[in-house]
Coordinates of C-alpha atoms and ligand atoms in Angstrom, one line a residue:
M14 CA 0.0 0.0 0.0
L15 CA 1.4 3.4 -0.9
G16 CA 1.2 6.4 1.4
L17 CA -1.4 9.0 0.6
M18 CA 0.9 12.0 0.5
Q19 CA 1.5 14.4 -2.3
D20 CA 3.9 13.8 -5.2
W21 CA 6.5 16.4 -4.7
P22 CA 9.8 15.3 -6.3
L23 CA 12.9 16.6 -4.5
L24 CA 14.1 18.9 -7.3
L25 CA 16.7 21.6 -6.7
H26 CA 14.4 24.4 -7.9
R27 CA 12.2 23.7 -4.8
L28 CA 15.0 25.1 -2.7
I29 CA 15.2 28.4 -4.5
D30 CA 11.5 28.6 -4.8
H31 CA 11.3 28.2 -1.0
A32 CA 13.9 30.8 -0.3
A33 CA 12.5 33.3 -2.8
R34 CA 9.0 33.0 -1.4
H35 CA 9.6 32.6 2.3
H36 CA 13.0 34.5 2.7
P37 CA 12.8 36.8 -0.3
R38 CA 14.9 39.7 1.1
R39 CA 17.7 37.7 2.7
E40 CA 20.9 39.0 1.2
I41 CA 23.4 37.3 -1.2
V42 CA 26.5 39.5 -0.9
T43 CA 29.5 38.9 -3.2
R44 CA 33.0 40.3 -3.5
S45 CA 32.7 40.4 -7.3
V46 CA 35.6 39.2 -9.5
E47 CA 35.5 42.7 -11.1
G48 CA 36.1 44.2 -7.6
P49 CA 33.1 45.9 -6.0
I50 CA 30.8 44.3 -3.5
H51 CA 27.5 43.2 -5.1
R52 CA 24.2 42.7 -3.3
T53 CA 21.2 40.8 -4.2
N54 CA 18.7 38.5 -2.5
W55 CA 17.0 35.1 -2.9
A56 CA 14.0 36.5 -4.7
A57 CA 16.2 38.1 -7.4
I58 CA 18.5 35.1 -7.6
R59 CA 15.5 32.9 -8.4
Q60 CA 14.3 35.3 -11.0
R61 CA 17.7 35.3 -12.7
S62 CA 18.0 31.6 -12.4
L63 CA 14.8 31.2 -14.4
R64 CA 16.3 33.5 -17.0
V65 CA 19.5 31.3 -17.1
A66 CA 17.2 28.2 -17.6
Q67 CA 15.2 29.9 -20.3
R68 CA 18.3 31.2 -22.1
L69 CA 20.0 27.8 -22.0
A70 CA 16.9 26.1 -23.3
R71 CA 16.8 28.6 -26.2
D72 CA 20.5 27.7 -26.9
G73 CA 19.4 24.1 -27.3
I74 CA 20.6 22.8 -24.0
R75 CA 18.5 19.8 -23.0
L76 CA 17.8 17.3 -20.2
G77 CA 21.1 15.6 -19.4
D78 CA 23.4 18.0 -21.2
R79 CA 26.5 19.1 -19.3
V80 CA 27.2 22.8 -18.8
A81 CA 30.6 23.4 -17.3
T82 CA 31.4 26.2 -14.8
M83 CA 34.9 27.4 -13.9
A84 CA 34.1 30.0 -11.4
W85 CA 34.6 31.4 -7.9
N86 CA 31.9 31.6 -5.4
T87 CA 29.7 34.5 -6.6
W88 CA 26.0 35.2 -7.1
R89 CA 26.3 34.6 -10.8
H90 CA 27.8 31.1 -10.2
L91 CA 24.9 30.4 -7.8
E92 CA 22.1 31.4 -10.2
A93 CA 23.9 29.5 -13.0
W94 CA 23.7 26.3 -11.0
Y95 CA 20.0 26.7 -10.3
G96 CA 19.3 27.7 -13.9
I97 CA 21.3 24.8 -15.4
A98 CA 19.6 22.2 -13.0
G99 CA 16.2 23.8 -13.5
I100 CA 16.0 22.5 -17.1
G101 CA 17.4 19.1 -16.1
A102 CA 20.9 19.9 -17.5
I103 CA 23.9 19.2 -15.3
Y104 CA 26.2 21.8 -13.7
H105 CA 29.7 20.5 -14.2
T106 CA 32.1 22.2 -11.9
V107 CA 35.7 22.3 -13.0
N108 CA 38.5 22.9 -10.5
P109 CA 40.8 25.5 -12.1
R110 CA 43.7 24.4 -9.8
L111 CA 44.1 21.1 -11.7
F112 CA 46.8 20.7 -14.4
P113 CA 45.7 22.1 -17.8
E114 CA 45.9 18.6 -19.3
Q115 CA 43.7 17.2 -16.5
I116 CA 41.1 20.0 -17.1
A117 CA 41.0 19.3 -20.8
W118 CA 40.7 15.5 -20.1
I119 CA 37.8 16.1 -17.7
L120 CA 35.9 18.5 -20.1
N121 CA 36.3 16.1 -23.0
H122 CA 35.3 13.1 -20.9
A123 CA 32.2 14.9 -19.7
E124 CA 31.5 16.3 -23.2
S125 CA 30.3 19.5 -21.7
R126 CA 28.6 21.7 -24.3
V127 CA 28.9 25.1 -22.7
M128 CA 31.5 26.7 -20.5
M129 CA 30.5 29.5 -18.0
A130 CA 33.7 31.0 -16.7
D131 CA 35.0 33.9 -14.6
L132 CA 37.4 36.4 -16.2
T133 CA 40.2 35.0 -14.1
F134 CA 40.2 31.8 -16.2
V135 CA 40.1 33.3 -19.7
P136 CA 43.9 33.0 -20.3
L137 CA 43.8 29.3 -19.2
L138 CA 40.8 28.5 -21.3
E139 CA 42.2 30.2 -24.3
T140 CA 45.2 27.8 -24.3
L141 CA 42.8 24.8 -23.8
A142 CA 40.0 25.8 -26.2
P143 CA 41.6 24.3 -29.4
N144 CA 41.5 20.9 -27.6
L145 CA 38.0 21.2 -26.3
P146 CA 35.9 20.2 -29.3
H147 CA 32.6 19.7 -27.4
I148 CA 32.4 23.2 -26.0
E149 CA 30.1 25.2 -28.3
R150 CA 30.2 28.5 -26.5
Y151 CA 32.0 30.4 -23.7
I152 CA 29.8 32.5 -21.5
L153 CA 32.0 34.9 -19.4
L154 CA 30.5 35.6 -16.1
T155 CA 30.7 39.4 -16.4
D156 CA 29.0 42.3 -18.3
A157 CA 29.9 43.9 -21.6
A158 CA 31.9 46.7 -20.0
H159 CA 34.3 44.2 -18.4
M160 CA 34.8 41.8 -21.4
P161 CA 38.4 41.4 -22.5
A162 CA 39.1 43.6 -25.5
S163 CA 39.7 40.5 -27.6
T164 CA 39.6 36.8 -26.9
T165 CA 40.2 33.7 -29.0
L166 CA 37.5 31.8 -27.2
P167 CA 34.9 30.6 -29.7
N168 CA 31.5 32.3 -29.5
A169 CA 32.4 34.2 -26.3
V170 CA 29.6 36.3 -24.9
P171 CA 29.3 38.3 -21.7
Y172 CA 26.9 36.6 -19.3
E173 CA 24.8 39.7 -18.5
E174 CA 24.1 40.4 -22.2
W175 CA 23.4 36.8 -22.9
L176 CA 21.0 36.7 -19.9
A177 CA 19.3 40.0 -20.9
E178 CA 17.9 38.1 -23.9
A179 CA 15.6 36.1 -21.6
D180 CA 12.7 37.7 -19.7
G181 CA 12.3 35.0 -17.1
D182 CA 8.7 34.2 -18.2
F183 CA 9.6 30.5 -17.9
A184 CA 8.6 27.5 -15.8
W185 CA 11.1 25.0 -14.3
A186 CA 11.1 21.7 -16.2
S187 CA 9.7 18.7 -14.4
F188 CA 11.4 15.3 -14.3
D189 CA 12.2 12.5 -11.9
E190 CA 14.0 13.5 -8.6
N191 CA 16.8 10.9 -9.4
T192 CA 17.7 12.9 -12.5
A193 CA 21.4 13.9 -12.6
A194 CA 22.0 17.5 -11.4
G195 CA 25.7 18.0 -10.9
L196 CA 29.0 16.6 -11.9
C197 CA 32.3 16.9 -10.1
Y198 CA 35.5 15.0 -11.0
T199 CA 37.7 13.9 -8.2
S200 CA 41.5 13.3 -8.5
G201 CA 41.7 11.9 -5.0
T202 CA 42.1 8.4 -6.4
T203 CA 44.7 6.7 -8.6
G204 CA 44.4 6.8 -12.3
E205 CA 42.3 9.2 -14.3
P206 CA 40.0 11.7 -12.6
K207 CA 36.6 10.2 -11.8
G208 CA 33.3 11.9 -12.3
V209 CA 30.8 11.9 -9.4
L210 CA 27.3 12.5 -10.6
Y211 CA 25.0 14.0 -8.1
S212 CA 21.2 13.8 -8.5
H213 CA 18.5 16.3 -7.5
R214 CA 17.4 14.0 -4.8
S215 CA 20.9 13.4 -3.4
N216 CA 21.6 17.2 -3.3
V217 CA 18.3 18.1 -1.6
L218 CA 18.7 15.3 1.0
H219 CA 22.3 16.2 1.7
G220 CA 21.5 19.9 1.9
M221 CA 18.7 19.2 4.5
A222 CA 21.0 16.9 6.4
C223 CA 23.7 19.5 6.7
C224 CA 21.3 22.0 8.3
V225 CA 20.5 20.1 11.5
P226 CA 21.9 21.5 14.8
D227 CA 24.7 18.9 15.3
A228 CA 25.8 19.3 11.6
F229 CA 26.2 23.0 10.4
G230 CA 23.2 24.1 12.5
L231 CA 22.0 26.6 9.9
A232 CA 19.1 29.0 10.6
A233 CA 17.5 31.9 8.9
R234 CA 19.3 34.3 11.1
D235 CA 22.7 33.0 9.9
R236 CA 24.9 34.8 7.5
V237 CA 26.9 32.1 5.8
M238 CA 30.2 32.5 4.0
P239 CA 31.4 29.4 2.0
V240 CA 35.1 30.0 1.6
V241 CA 35.3 26.4 0.3
P242 CA 34.9 26.9 -3.5
M243 CA 31.8 25.7 -5.3
F244 CA 34.1 23.7 -7.5
H245 CA 35.0 21.6 -4.4
A246 CA 32.2 19.1 -4.0
N247 CA 29.2 21.5 -4.0
A248 CA 30.9 23.9 -1.6
W249 CA 30.0 21.4 1.1
S250 CA 26.3 21.7 0.4
L251 CA 26.1 25.4 1.3
A252 CA 24.5 26.5 -2.0
F253 CA 21.7 24.1 -1.2
S254 CA 21.5 24.2 2.6
T255 CA 21.3 28.1 2.8
P256 CA 18.1 28.4 0.8
I257 CA 16.6 25.5 2.8
A258 CA 17.5 27.4 6.0
G259 CA 16.6 30.8 4.5
A260 CA 20.0 32.1 5.6
A261 CA 22.0 34.9 4.0
L262 CA 25.0 34.1 1.8
V263 CA 28.3 36.0 1.7
M264 CA 30.4 34.9 -1.3
P265 CA 34.1 35.7 -1.2
G266 CA 34.8 35.6 -5.0
A267 CA 38.4 35.3 -6.0
K268 CA 40.1 36.7 -2.9
L269 CA 40.8 34.1 -0.3
D270 CA 43.8 35.6 1.6
G271 CA 43.6 36.2 5.3
A272 CA 43.0 40.0 5.1
S273 CA 40.2 39.8 2.5
V274 CA 38.5 36.9 4.2
H275 CA 38.6 38.8 7.5
Q276 CA 37.3 42.0 6.0
L277 CA 34.3 40.2 4.6
L278 CA 33.6 38.2 7.8
E279 CA 33.5 41.5 9.8
E280 CA 31.8 43.9 7.3
E281 CA 29.1 41.4 6.4
R282 CA 28.6 40.1 9.9
V283 CA 29.1 36.5 9.0
T284 CA 28.0 34.0 11.7
F285 CA 29.0 30.7 10.0
T286 CA 31.9 29.9 7.6
A287 CA 33.5 26.8 6.1
G288 CA 36.8 25.9 4.5
V289 CA 40.0 23.9 4.5
P290 CA 42.7 24.3 7.2
T291 CA 45.1 26.2 4.9
V292 CA 42.6 29.1 4.5
W293 CA 42.1 29.3 8.3
L294 CA 45.8 29.3 8.9
M295 CA 46.1 32.4 6.7
L296 CA 43.2 34.0 8.5
L297 CA 44.7 33.2 12.0
Q298 CA 48.1 34.6 10.9
H299 CA 46.4 37.8 9.7
L300 CA 44.5 38.1 13.0
E301 CA 47.7 37.6 15.0
A302 CA 49.7 40.1 12.9
T303 CA 47.1 42.8 13.1
G304 CA 45.5 42.2 16.5
A305 CA 42.1 42.1 14.8
R306 CA 39.1 40.2 16.3
L307 CA 36.2 38.2 15.0
S308 CA 33.2 40.0 16.4
T309 CA 30.2 38.2 14.7
L310 CA 31.6 34.8 13.7
E311 CA 30.0 32.0 15.8
R312 CA 31.0 28.7 14.1
V313 CA 33.7 27.6 11.6
A314 CA 33.5 24.2 9.8
I315 CA 36.9 22.9 9.0
G316 CA 37.5 19.9 6.8
G317 CA 39.0 18.5 3.6
S318 CA 42.2 17.7 5.6
A319 CA 42.6 17.1 9.3
C320 CA 42.0 20.2 11.4
P321 CA 45.1 20.7 13.6
R322 CA 44.5 20.8 17.3
A323 CA 46.3 24.2 17.6
M324 CA 43.8 25.7 15.1
T325 CA 40.8 24.5 17.1
Q326 CA 42.4 25.9 20.2
A327 CA 43.1 29.3 18.6
F328 CA 39.6 29.7 17.2
Q329 CA 37.9 28.7 20.4
D330 CA 40.1 30.1 23.2
R331 CA 41.4 33.2 21.5
Y332 CA 38.5 34.3 19.3
G333 CA 35.5 32.6 20.8
V334 CA 34.5 30.8 17.6
Q335 CA 33.3 27.2 17.8
V336 CA 35.1 24.8 15.6
I337 CA 33.1 22.0 13.7
H338 CA 35.6 19.5 12.4
A339 CA 34.1 17.8 9.4
W340 CA 35.1 14.9 7.2
G341 CA 33.8 13.9 3.8
M342 CA 34.5 13.2 0.2
T343 CA 33.5 14.4 -3.3
E344 CA 31.9 10.9 -3.6
M345 CA 29.8 11.8 -0.5
S346 CA 28.3 15.1 -1.7
P347 CA 30.6 15.6 0.4
V348 CA 29.8 15.8 4.1
G349 CA 30.0 12.5 6.1
T350 CA 30.9 13.2 9.7
L351 CA 31.0 16.2 12.0
A352 CA 31.9 16.6 15.7
G353 CA 28.9 18.1 17.3
P354 CA 28.9 17.2 21.1
K355 CA 26.5 14.4 21.9
P356 CA 25.3 14.3 25.5
E357 CA 27.8 11.5 26.3
V358 CA 30.7 13.8 25.7
A359 CA 29.2 17.3 26.3
H360 CA 30.8 17.5 29.8
L361 CA 34.3 17.3 28.3
T362 CA 36.5 20.4 28.7
G363 CA 40.1 21.4 28.1
E364 CA 42.4 18.8 26.6
A365 CA 39.8 16.1 26.7
K366 CA 37.4 18.2 24.6
L367 CA 40.3 19.0 22.2
D368 CA 40.9 15.2 21.9
L369 CA 37.3 14.7 20.9
Q370 CA 37.4 17.6 18.4
E371 CA 40.6 16.2 16.8
R372 CA 38.4 13.2 15.7
Q373 CA 36.7 13.7 12.4
G374 CA 33.3 13.4 14.0
A375 CA 30.1 11.3 14.2
A376 CA 28.0 10.3 11.2
M377 CA 25.2 12.7 10.2
F378 CA 21.9 11.4 9.1
T379 CA 21.9 10.1 5.5
V380 CA 25.4 8.6 6.1
D381 CA 26.0 5.2 7.6
M382 CA 29.6 4.1 8.2
K383 CA 31.6 1.0 9.4
I384 CA 35.2 -0.1 9.7
T385 CA 36.3 -3.4 8.3
D386 CA 39.4 -5.6 8.0
D387 CA 40.8 -6.4 4.6
E388 CA 38.5 -9.4 4.3
G389 CA 35.4 -7.1 4.9
R390 CA 34.7 -8.3 8.5
E391 CA 33.3 -5.4 10.6
L392 CA 35.6 -4.2 13.4
P393 CA 34.6 -3.0 16.9
W394 CA 33.9 0.6 17.8
D395 CA 36.4 0.8 20.7
G396 CA 38.4 3.8 19.6
K397 CA 41.5 1.7 19.2
T398 CA 40.9 -0.9 16.4
F399 CA 41.5 0.6 13.0
G400 CA 40.2 -0.5 9.6
R401 CA 39.0 0.5 6.2
L402 CA 36.3 3.2 6.5
K403 CA 33.3 2.4 4.4
V404 CA 30.1 4.4 3.9
Q405 CA 26.6 4.1 2.6
G406 CA 23.8 6.6 1.9
P407 CA 21.5 8.3 -0.5
A408 CA 24.1 11.0 -1.2
V409 CA 27.0 8.6 -1.6
A410 CA 28.2 7.6 -5.1
R411 CA 27.4 4.0 -6.3
R412 CA 29.3 4.3 -9.6
Y413 CA 31.5 6.9 -11.4
Y414 CA 30.3 8.7 -14.5
R415 CA 30.9 6.7 -17.7
R416 CA 32.8 4.0 -15.9
E417 CA 31.6 0.5 -15.7
E418 CA 33.4 -0.9 -12.6
E419 CA 31.6 -1.7 -9.4
I420 CA 32.7 0.5 -6.5
L421 CA 30.6 -0.9 -3.7
D422 CA 31.3 -3.9 -1.6
A423 CA 28.9 -6.9 -1.3
D424 CA 26.9 -5.1 1.4
G425 CA 26.5 -1.9 -0.8
Y426 CA 29.2 0.2 1.1
F427 CA 31.7 2.4 -0.6
D428 CA 35.4 2.1 0.5
T429 CA 36.6 5.7 1.3
G430 CA 40.3 4.8 1.0
D431 CA 40.6 6.2 4.5
V432 CA 41.7 4.1 7.5
A433 CA 40.0 5.0 10.8
T434 CA 38.9 4.1 14.3
I435 CA 35.4 4.6 15.7
D436 CA 34.9 5.1 19.4
E437 CA 32.0 3.8 21.6
N438 CA 30.1 7.0 21.0
G439 CA 30.4 6.8 17.3
Y440 CA 33.2 9.4 16.8
M441 CA 35.4 8.5 13.9
K442 CA 39.1 9.3 13.7
I443 CA 41.2 9.0 10.5
T444 CA 44.5 7.3 11.3
D445 CA 45.9 6.7 7.8
R446 CA 45.0 6.5 4.1
S447 CA 45.0 3.4 1.9
K448 CA 44.7 5.4 -1.3
D449 CA 48.1 6.6 -2.7
V450 CA 47.5 10.3 -2.8
I451 CA 48.8 13.4 -0.9
K452 CA 46.5 16.3 0.1
S453 CA 48.2 19.7 0.0
G454 CA 46.2 22.8 0.8
G455 CA 43.0 20.9 0.0
E456 CA 44.2 19.7 -3.5
W457 CA 45.4 16.2 -4.5
I458 CA 48.9 15.2 -5.5
S459 CA 49.4 11.7 -7.0
S460 CA 52.3 10.0 -5.3
I461 CA 52.2 7.3 -8.0
D462 CA 52.6 9.8 -10.8
L463 CA 55.6 11.3 -9.0
E464 CA 57.1 7.9 -8.5
N465 CA 56.7 7.0 -12.1
L466 CA 58.4 10.2 -13.2
A467 CA 61.2 9.9 -10.6
V468 CA 62.2 6.4 -11.8
G469 CA 62.6 7.9 -15.3
H470 CA 65.7 9.6 -14.0
P471 CA 68.7 7.6 -15.3
D472 CA 70.3 7.3 -11.8
V473 CA 67.2 6.2 -9.9
A474 CA 66.4 2.5 -9.4
E475 CA 63.3 2.8 -7.3
A476 CA 61.3 5.7 -5.8
A477 CA 58.5 6.2 -3.2
V478 CA 56.6 9.4 -2.6
I479 CA 54.9 9.8 0.8
A480 CA 53.0 12.5 2.6
V481 CA 54.7 14.3 5.4
P482 CA 52.7 16.5 7.8
H483 CA 53.2 20.2 7.1
P484 CA 52.1 23.2 9.2
K485 CA 50.6 25.3 6.4
W486 CA 49.6 22.8 3.7
G487 CA 48.5 19.9 5.8
E488 CA 50.7 17.5 3.9
R489 CA 53.6 17.8 1.5
P490 CA 55.3 15.2 -0.7
L491 CA 58.7 13.7 0.3
L492 CA 60.6 11.7 -2.3
L493 CA 62.5 8.7 -1.2
A494 CA 64.9 7.4 -3.9
V495 CA 67.1 4.4 -4.2
P496 CA 70.1 5.2 -6.5
K497 CA 71.2 2.7 -9.1
P498 CA 74.4 0.8 -8.2
G499 CA 77.5 3.0 -8.6
R500 CA 75.4 6.2 -9.2
E501 CA 75.2 9.2 -6.9
P502 CA 72.3 11.4 -8.0
T503 CA 71.8 14.7 -6.1
K504 CA 68.6 16.2 -4.7
E505 CA 68.9 19.2 -7.1
A506 CA 69.4 17.0 -10.1
L507 CA 66.3 15.0 -9.3
L508 CA 64.1 18.0 -8.6
D509 CA 65.4 19.7 -11.8
F510 CA 64.4 16.5 -13.6
L511 CA 60.9 16.6 -12.2
R512 CA 60.3 20.3 -12.4
P513 CA 59.3 20.7 -16.1
K514 CA 57.1 17.6 -16.0
I515 CA 54.7 18.7 -13.2
A516 CA 52.8 21.6 -11.7
K517 CA 55.0 23.7 -9.4
W518 CA 53.0 22.8 -6.3
W519 CA 53.5 19.1 -7.0
L520 CA 57.4 19.3 -6.6
P521 CA 58.5 17.3 -3.6
D522 CA 59.7 19.4 -0.7
D523 CA 62.7 17.2 -0.1
V524 CA 64.5 14.1 -1.4
V525 CA 66.0 11.4 0.7
F526 CA 68.3 8.8 -0.8
V527 CA 68.0 5.4 0.8
P528 CA 69.8 2.1 0.1
E529 CA 66.4 0.2 -0.2
L530 CA 62.7 0.6 0.3
P531 CA 60.4 -1.8 2.3
H532 CA 58.0 -4.0 0.3
T533 CA 55.0 -6.2 1.0
A534 CA 55.0 -10.0 0.4
T535 CA 53.6 -9.3 -3.0
G536 CA 56.3 -6.8 -3.9
K537 CA 54.3 -3.6 -3.4
L538 CA 55.9 -0.6 -1.7
L539 CA 55.0 -0.7 2.0
K540 CA 53.8 2.8 2.3
T541 CA 52.4 2.4 5.8
K542 CA 55.9 1.7 7.2
L543 CA 57.4 4.6 5.2
R544 CA 54.7 7.0 6.5
E545 CA 55.3 5.8 10.0
D546 CA 59.1 6.0 9.7
Y547 CA 59.0 9.6 8.3
R548 CA 56.0 10.9 10.3
N549 CA 58.3 13.4 12.1
Y550 CA 60.5 14.2 9.2
K551 CA 61.5 17.9 9.2
L552 CA 61.0 19.3 5.7
P553 CA 63.4 22.1 4.8
G554 CA 62.1 25.7 5.3
Ligands
LIG615 P1 37.9 15.1 -1.6 O1 37.1 14.1 -2.3 O2 38.9 15.9 -2.4 O3 37.0 16.0 -0.8 O4 38.8 14.3 -0.6 C1 38.3 13.5 0.4 C2 39.4 13.0 1.3 O5 40.0 14.0 2.0 C3 39.0 12.0 2.3 O6 38.8 10.7 1.9 C4 40.1 12.1 3.3 O7 41.2 11.4 2.9 C5 40.5 13.6 3.2 N1 39.8 14.4 4.3 C6 38.7 15.1 4.2 N2 38.3 15.7 5.3 C7 39.3 15.3 6.2 C8 39.5 15.5 7.6 N3 38.7 16.3 8.4 N4 40.5 14.9 8.2 C9 41.4 14.1 7.5 N5 41.3 13.9 6.2 C10 40.2 14.4 5.5

């Protein structure tokens, strides 16, 4: 027997309809890419999203087509997302920090038909455009007055003029709630980047789940600043959870340095913000150097990499801002766990409270998790036993875009590639990583790619690249190399060899020559032992 409730598919346009109708004047403030502060509200964003939808439809964009965005957090990027999804097309966020070759690979794999991009990325896109056969037109997120004098981008138009050709007299399309809405490629795995394809339903459920008090705790009175970019896994739900809550949004645009972030936090009276540790380190350094305060900020969500204990302490003890340590993945929409205090641990203070906050947190609703041994047997939640962290839920990927392989275990759980313990109260702590990647400032570096390049050097017999903890970047790569018999390569020679082959920020911070590397019984590099041996390695500088 079916329930007798209304048929109301969980489509993304519901969120913006809700915000526009019930919180119409709540502000959306942006530090625009062109410079000045721009102000609008949910009612106006909805109106312009409808025009984006109408205009895209007129350009022949249809259900299931991919529309790429390479853009900072701005009101235009926000209304573009809702407009694209509102006709059943798919917003495909492209991370501009990836290598140019990776970006081209991703756009070609997705076969995105349109590129909406900020002015910042025009030079990069101009170099890539000849190799992007699927992109029919470039819509630059600006007005005619700020368009570059000339550009080689095919069919480039200023967004505002393109949008002005639609009057907004348009209705959202209707389709099944499981229809794809968003696409984001992750490079946090080995091999080629993998596309995570979110649905309307998964985004709505995840957005709702993020609002509850022990998650981000968003309310209509909040003024929310996502410092985490929209090209990083849905800006951790904030483009969806803020209209659900009816909260105001403050968008930082292209300026993410400590002084700019602080200025916006203060002038726009932000109460909640979210981002990776590297961003907060820059903010804390700015506060320390200037003696400035945080007069309105109540909560900061920190994730993407482990939040250092000293950072939690500084925010809470020096500035009176509550830290919410969060963990998740692109494949999880992305939020999985957060460390809100359950009654069992609410009495903790001082070091014991910091111990708890060092953990990545407890599962929020829509996420189930377990730890298992290598044979898939579930391990106890005792805070000591560690195993593979696996997750399940309606906003967790079950397959990658245009890839056939199965990514779930026999019980339907996705292996995160993280290794963790879970304590008796359900608080998870990441202890290691089984995937061979390094996270620096919130972005991935492939250790395997670096190793393959390093063994290309004529004097190197074998190489291993491991992550070493770093105070600013979270982790940095360290290259361990075994010289060929009779050869004596130098650190400089090896780094010079790698430099032209990789992005600057991929270059290992140091090289250590070793007589041999440890291996498993099957001959694979024993990375766990290497990471353990070099855990306290002092990188130069
Ligand atoms: P991404 O898909 O780029 O968001 O990366 C997800 C991965 O980042 C996770 O599987 C973890 O390895 C790492 N990660 C995310 N948040 C945290 C955290 N709070 N502490 C430690 N590692 C984290």
